[in-house]
XYZ file of C-alpha atoms in Angstrom:
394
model
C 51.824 -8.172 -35.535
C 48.409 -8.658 -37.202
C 49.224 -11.631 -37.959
C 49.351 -12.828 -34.391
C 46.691 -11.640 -33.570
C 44.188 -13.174 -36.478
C 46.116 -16.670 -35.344
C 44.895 -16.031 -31.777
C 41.457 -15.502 -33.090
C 41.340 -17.963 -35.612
C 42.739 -20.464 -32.693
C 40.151 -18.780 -29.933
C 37.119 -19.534 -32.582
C 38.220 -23.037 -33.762
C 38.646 -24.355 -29.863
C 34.752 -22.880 -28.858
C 33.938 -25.263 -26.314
C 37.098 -23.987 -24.059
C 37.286 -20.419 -25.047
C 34.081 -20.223 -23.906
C 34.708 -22.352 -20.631
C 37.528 -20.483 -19.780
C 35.811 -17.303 -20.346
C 33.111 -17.952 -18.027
C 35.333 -18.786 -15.457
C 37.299 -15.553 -15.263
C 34.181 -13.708 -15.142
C 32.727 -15.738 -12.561
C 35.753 -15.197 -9.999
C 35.297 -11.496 -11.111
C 31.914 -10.751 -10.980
C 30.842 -12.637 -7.473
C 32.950 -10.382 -5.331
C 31.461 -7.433 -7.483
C 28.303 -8.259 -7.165
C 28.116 -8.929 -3.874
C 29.490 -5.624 -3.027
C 27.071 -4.360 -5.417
C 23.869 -5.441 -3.731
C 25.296 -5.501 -0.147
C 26.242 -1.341 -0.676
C 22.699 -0.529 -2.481
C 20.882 -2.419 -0.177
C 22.449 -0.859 3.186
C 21.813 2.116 0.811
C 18.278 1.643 0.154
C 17.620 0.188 3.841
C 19.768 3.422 6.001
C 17.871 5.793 3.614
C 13.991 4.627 4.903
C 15.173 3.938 8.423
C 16.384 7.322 9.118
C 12.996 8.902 7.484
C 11.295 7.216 10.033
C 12.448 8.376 13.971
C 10.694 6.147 16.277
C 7.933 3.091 15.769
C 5.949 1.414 18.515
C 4.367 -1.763 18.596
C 3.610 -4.949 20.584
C 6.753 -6.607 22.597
C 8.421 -8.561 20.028
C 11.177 -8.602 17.474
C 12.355 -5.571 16.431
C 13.481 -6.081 13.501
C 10.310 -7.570 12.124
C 8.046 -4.499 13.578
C 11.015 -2.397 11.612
C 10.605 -3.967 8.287
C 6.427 -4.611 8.379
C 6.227 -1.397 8.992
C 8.704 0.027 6.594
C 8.713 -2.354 3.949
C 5.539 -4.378 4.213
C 7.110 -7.478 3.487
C 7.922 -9.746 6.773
C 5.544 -11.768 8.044
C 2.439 -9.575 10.496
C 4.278 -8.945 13.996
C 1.934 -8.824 17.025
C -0.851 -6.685 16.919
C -1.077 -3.671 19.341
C -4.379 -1.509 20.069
C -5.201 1.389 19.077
C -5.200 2.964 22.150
C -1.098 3.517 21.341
C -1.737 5.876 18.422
C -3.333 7.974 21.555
C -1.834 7.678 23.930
C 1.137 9.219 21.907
C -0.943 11.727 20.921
C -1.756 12.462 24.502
C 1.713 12.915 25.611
C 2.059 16.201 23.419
C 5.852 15.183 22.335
C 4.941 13.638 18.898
C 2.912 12.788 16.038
C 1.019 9.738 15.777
C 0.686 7.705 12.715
C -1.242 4.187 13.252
C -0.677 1.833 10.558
C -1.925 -1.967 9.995
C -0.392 -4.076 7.224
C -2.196 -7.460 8.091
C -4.274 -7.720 4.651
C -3.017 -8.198 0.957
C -4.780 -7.663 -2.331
C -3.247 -10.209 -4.167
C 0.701 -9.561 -4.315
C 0.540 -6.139 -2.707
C 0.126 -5.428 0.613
C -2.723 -3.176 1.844
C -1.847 -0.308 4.367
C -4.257 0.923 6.741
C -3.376 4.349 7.929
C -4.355 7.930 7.590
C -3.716 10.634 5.473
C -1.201 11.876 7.529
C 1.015 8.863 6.029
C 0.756 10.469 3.158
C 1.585 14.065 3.615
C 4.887 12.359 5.849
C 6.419 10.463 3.078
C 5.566 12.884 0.691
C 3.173 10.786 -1.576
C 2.355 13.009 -4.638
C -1.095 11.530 -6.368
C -1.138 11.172 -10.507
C -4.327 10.560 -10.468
C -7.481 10.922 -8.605
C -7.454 11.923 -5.272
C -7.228 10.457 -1.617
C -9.359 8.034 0.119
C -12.572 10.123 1.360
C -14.797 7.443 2.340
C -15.005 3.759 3.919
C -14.017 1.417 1.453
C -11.827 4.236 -0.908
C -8.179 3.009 -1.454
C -5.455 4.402 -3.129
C -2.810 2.781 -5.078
C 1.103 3.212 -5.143
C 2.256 3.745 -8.577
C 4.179 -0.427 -9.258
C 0.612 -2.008 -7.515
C -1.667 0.386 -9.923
C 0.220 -1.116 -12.679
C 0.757 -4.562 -11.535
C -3.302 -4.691 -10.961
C -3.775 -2.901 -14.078
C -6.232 -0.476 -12.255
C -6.989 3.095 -12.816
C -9.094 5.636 -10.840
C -12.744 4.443 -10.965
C -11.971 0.344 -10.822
C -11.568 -1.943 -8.023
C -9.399 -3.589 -5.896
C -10.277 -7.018 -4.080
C -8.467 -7.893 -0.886
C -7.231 -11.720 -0.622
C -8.806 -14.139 1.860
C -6.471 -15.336 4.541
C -6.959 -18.924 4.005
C -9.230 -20.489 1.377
C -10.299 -23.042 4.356
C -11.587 -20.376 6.236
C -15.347 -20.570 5.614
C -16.208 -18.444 8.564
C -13.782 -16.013 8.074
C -13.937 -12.194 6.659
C -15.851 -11.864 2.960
C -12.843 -10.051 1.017
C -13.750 -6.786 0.381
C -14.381 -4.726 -2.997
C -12.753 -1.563 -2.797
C -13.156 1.374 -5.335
C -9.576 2.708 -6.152
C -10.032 6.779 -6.095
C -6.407 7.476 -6.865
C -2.781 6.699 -7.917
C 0.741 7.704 -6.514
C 3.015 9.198 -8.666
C 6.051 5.988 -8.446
C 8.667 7.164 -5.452
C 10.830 4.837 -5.583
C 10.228 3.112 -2.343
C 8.125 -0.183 -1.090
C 5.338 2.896 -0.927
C 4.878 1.933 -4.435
C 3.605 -1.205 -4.408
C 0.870 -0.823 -1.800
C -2.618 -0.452 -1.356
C -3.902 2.352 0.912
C -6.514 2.255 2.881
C -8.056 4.320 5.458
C -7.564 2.989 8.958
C -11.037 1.852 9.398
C -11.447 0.306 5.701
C -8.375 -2.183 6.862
C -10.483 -2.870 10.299
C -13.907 -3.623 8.335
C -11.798 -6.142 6.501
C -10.752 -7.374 10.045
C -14.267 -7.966 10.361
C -14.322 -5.371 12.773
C -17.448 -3.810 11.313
C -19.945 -4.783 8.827
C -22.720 -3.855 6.828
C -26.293 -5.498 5.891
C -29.528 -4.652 4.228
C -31.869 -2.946 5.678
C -34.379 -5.140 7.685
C -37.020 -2.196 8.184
C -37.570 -2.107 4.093
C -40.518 -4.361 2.871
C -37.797 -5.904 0.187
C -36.025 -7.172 3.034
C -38.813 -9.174 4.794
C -37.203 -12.735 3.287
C -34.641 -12.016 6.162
C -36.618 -11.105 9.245
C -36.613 -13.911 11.466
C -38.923 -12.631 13.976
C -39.395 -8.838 15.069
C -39.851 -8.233 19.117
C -41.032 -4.589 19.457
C -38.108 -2.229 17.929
C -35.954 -5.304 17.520
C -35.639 -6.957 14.753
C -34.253 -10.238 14.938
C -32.600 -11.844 11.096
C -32.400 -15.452 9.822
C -29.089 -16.918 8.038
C -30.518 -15.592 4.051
C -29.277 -11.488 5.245
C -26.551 -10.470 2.920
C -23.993 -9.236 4.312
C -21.795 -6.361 1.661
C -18.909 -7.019 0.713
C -18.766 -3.387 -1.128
C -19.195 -0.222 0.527
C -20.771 2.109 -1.545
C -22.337 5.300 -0.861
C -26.143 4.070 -0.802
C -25.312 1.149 1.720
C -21.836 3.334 3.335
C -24.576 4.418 6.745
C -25.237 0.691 7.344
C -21.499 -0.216 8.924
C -20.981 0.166 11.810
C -18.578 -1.487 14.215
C -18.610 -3.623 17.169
C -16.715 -2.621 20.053
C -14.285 0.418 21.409
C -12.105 1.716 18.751
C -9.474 2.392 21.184
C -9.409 -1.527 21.913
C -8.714 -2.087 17.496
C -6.058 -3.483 16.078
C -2.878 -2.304 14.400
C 0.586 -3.216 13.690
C 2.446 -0.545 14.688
C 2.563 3.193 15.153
C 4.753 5.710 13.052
C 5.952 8.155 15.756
C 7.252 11.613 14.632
C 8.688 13.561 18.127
C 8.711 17.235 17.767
C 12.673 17.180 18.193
C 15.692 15.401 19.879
C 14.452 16.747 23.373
C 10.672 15.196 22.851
C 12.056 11.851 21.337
C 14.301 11.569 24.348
C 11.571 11.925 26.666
C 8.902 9.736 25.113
C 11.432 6.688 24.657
C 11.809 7.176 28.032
C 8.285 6.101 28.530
C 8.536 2.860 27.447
C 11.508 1.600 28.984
C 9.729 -0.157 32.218
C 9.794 -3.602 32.299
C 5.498 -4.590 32.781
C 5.295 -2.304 29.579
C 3.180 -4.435 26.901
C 4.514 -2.662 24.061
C 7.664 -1.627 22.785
C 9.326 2.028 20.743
C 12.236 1.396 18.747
C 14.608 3.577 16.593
C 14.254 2.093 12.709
C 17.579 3.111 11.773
C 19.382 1.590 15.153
C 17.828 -1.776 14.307
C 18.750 -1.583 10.361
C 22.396 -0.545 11.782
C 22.391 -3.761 14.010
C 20.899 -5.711 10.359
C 23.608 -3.958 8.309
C 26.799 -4.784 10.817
C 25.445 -8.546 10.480
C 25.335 -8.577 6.739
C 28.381 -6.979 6.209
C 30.133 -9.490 8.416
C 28.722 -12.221 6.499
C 29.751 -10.211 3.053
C 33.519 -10.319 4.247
C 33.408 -14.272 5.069
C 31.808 -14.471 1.370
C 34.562 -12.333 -0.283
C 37.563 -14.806 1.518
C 35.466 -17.471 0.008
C 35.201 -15.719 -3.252
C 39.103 -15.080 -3.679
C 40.106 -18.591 -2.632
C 37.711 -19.517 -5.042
C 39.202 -17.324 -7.481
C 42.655 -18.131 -7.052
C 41.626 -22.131 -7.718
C 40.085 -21.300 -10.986
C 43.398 -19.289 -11.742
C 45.636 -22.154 -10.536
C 43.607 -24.307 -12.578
C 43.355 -22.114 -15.897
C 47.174 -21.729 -15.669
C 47.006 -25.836 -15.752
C 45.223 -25.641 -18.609
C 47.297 -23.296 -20.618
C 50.270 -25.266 -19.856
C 48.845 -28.209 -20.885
C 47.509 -26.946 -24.085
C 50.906 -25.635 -25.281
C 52.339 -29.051 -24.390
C 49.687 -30.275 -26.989
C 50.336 -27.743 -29.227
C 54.493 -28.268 -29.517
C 54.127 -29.583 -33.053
C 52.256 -26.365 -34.025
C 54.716 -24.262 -32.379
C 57.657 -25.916 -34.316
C 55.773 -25.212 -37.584
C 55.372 -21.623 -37.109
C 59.227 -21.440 -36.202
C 59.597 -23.346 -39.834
C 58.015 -20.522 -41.366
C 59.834 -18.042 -40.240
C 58.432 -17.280 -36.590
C 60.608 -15.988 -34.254
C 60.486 -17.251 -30.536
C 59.059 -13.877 -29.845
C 56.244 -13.988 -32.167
C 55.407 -17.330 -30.783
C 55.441 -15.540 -27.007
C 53.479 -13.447 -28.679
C 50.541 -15.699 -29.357
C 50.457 -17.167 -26.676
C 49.940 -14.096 -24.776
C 47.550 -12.418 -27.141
C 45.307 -15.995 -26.377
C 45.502 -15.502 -22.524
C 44.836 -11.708 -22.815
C 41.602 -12.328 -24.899
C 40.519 -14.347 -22.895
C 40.905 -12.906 -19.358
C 39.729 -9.451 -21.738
C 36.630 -11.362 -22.693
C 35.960 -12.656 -18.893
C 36.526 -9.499 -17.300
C 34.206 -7.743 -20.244
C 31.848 -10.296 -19.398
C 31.576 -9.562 -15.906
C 31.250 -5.805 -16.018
C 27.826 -6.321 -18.331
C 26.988 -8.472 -15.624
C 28.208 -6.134 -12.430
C 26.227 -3.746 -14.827
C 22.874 -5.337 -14.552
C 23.402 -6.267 -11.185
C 23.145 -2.616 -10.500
C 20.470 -2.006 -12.117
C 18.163 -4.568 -10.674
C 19.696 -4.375 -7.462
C 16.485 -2.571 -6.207
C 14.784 -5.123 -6.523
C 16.542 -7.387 -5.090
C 17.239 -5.508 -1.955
C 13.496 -6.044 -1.533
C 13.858 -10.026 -2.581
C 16.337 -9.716 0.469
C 14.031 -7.557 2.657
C 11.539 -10.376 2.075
C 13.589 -13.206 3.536
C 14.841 -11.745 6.371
């Protein structure tokens, strides 16, 4: 019997070029259906999971499912803005808890958050280091962004311009990192926080500039008409907000008229949520309150669809490459009749020869199916990540 099998080996080894062709193909028709399931279960995993942490959201009339996955995920592209006057008039109704946030702004790869603390304290953000934004132009980093950006308590963050083109746009900002997230697991982890008001003086919302009453300042005085003072072009304008120039900002217009993205609505219980859905339902109203893990539901019954039209595709597919690895087999022994008659010579019974042959197929559908539970393997392990490749490009 050992015999056998070192002639299956020694035939496997010689004949590399098809052993490993014929490998590959077994575990390809076993590790696409696997993997698909794979992903498609962790990522209706990972997506149910942050949906149902989060009851309600409001924001502008829109797509849903984009307000649901900006504001959960900070990944689609910005949906309409909404003003702040939301976050209050939540607030107002006494049902619920009002969280604004506005994820418009990146700093390089990561998104940056504007919100409040209260974000924090919700999702249950525990810091590693430092300690939580105190002041205008603070931010704190989730645990993967901190790393990414290779920045620690006491360095700097720079948001990204919008367009490179934009020459009258918003001066990115220079913000002092105070703190660090402990890593949760969740797309909290790659974002920069910042408070509410840092993410609308990056708007452009507010600003800061010297001080034209000091004498240094004089090259920027244009002209001065009683208590006015009037500035020429040469006034620079911060792009850093730091605690000797923090009194100089100072924004332009009603808060209340701001924007943000969407608000993070937390009812006091079934009874409250009931009631202040309620609110929204008339047709003139600009803005719209949905239920994250409805809409994810409505995502998940379409992907799943999709997955079972892929896993048809996947067996046919599977039973061609079969078909045609039986064709090759059969071929091969036709080629092989000469060698077969020799071993019989020898002494080989019809048997042994069976034998072989079997021992070949079984090493290689072993190897195949080996093959593609290293790869199902990794699959798993990555699929995280790629349940946020796939938030991304929804």
């Amino acid at each position: 019997m050992n015999g056998i099998f070192l002639l299956a080996w020694r035939y496997l080894a010689y004949h590399k070029v098809k052993t490993a062709v014929l490998v590959a193909a077994v575990a390809t028709i076993v590790y696409l259906p696997a993997a698909l399931d794979i992903v498609v279960r962790r990522s209706a995993r990972e997506l149910t999971a942050r949906a149902q942490a989060t009851p309600l959201l409001v924001g502008a009339k829109g797509s849903p499912l984009e307000l649901v996955l900006n504001s959960l995920y900070f990944e689609s592209g910005s949906p309409p803005t909404t003003a702040y006057a939301e976050v209050e008039r939540v607030q107002r109704s006494g049902l619920a808890r009002a969280i604004p946030l506005y994820t418009r702004f990146r700093a390089g790869r990561n998104p940056i958050v504007g919100t409040t603390l209260d974000y924090f304290e919700y999702r249950k953000l525990p810091l590693a280091e430092g300690r939580a934004m105190a002041m205008l132009g603070e931010c704190v980093l989730g645990a993967a962004a901190a790393r990414s950006a290779g920045v620690e308590p006491g360095g700097f963050v720079l948001s990204s311009p919008e367009s490179v083109f934009d020459l009258a746009g918003v001066y990115p900002l220079k913000m002092k990192a105070v703190g660090v997230f402990e890593p949760v697991g969740t797309p909290d982890d790659l974002a920069v926080f910042v408070d509410i008001k840092t993410a609308w003086v990056i708007e452009g919302l507010a600003h800061g500039h010297q001080d034209l009453s000091r004498p240094e300042a004089s090259a920027g005085v244009l002209r001065t008409e009683g208590t006015k003072i009037v500035a020429n072009a040469s006034v620079v304008e911060y792009n850093e907000i730091t605690p000797e120039n923090v009194a100089s900002f100072h924004f332009h217009g009603d808060p209340a008229t701001f924007p943000i993205t969407s608000v993070v609505v937390i009812p006091e219980d079934a009874k409250s949520s009931t009631l202040l859905q309620g609110r929204y339902l008339r047709p003139e109203e600009p803005v719209q309150i949905v239920r994250p893990d409805s809409v994810m539901d409505d995502l998940l019954g379409t992907v799943f669809t999709v997955r079972g039209y892929v896993l048809v595709a996947a067996v046919i597919l599977g039973l061609a490459t079969l078909a045609t690895m039986t064709l090759v087999f059969v071929l091969s022994l036709q080629l092989r009749r000469r060698e077969m008659q020799a071993i019989a010579k020898i002494g080989g019974s019809r048997i042994q020869i069976v034998g072989l042959v079997a021992v070949e197929i079984l090493s290689v559908l072993g190897a195949g199916v080996l093959l593609a539970a290293v790869l199902s393997a990794l699959t798993s392990w990555f699929a995280t990540a790629m349940t946020r490749v796939f938030v991304s490009l929804s």
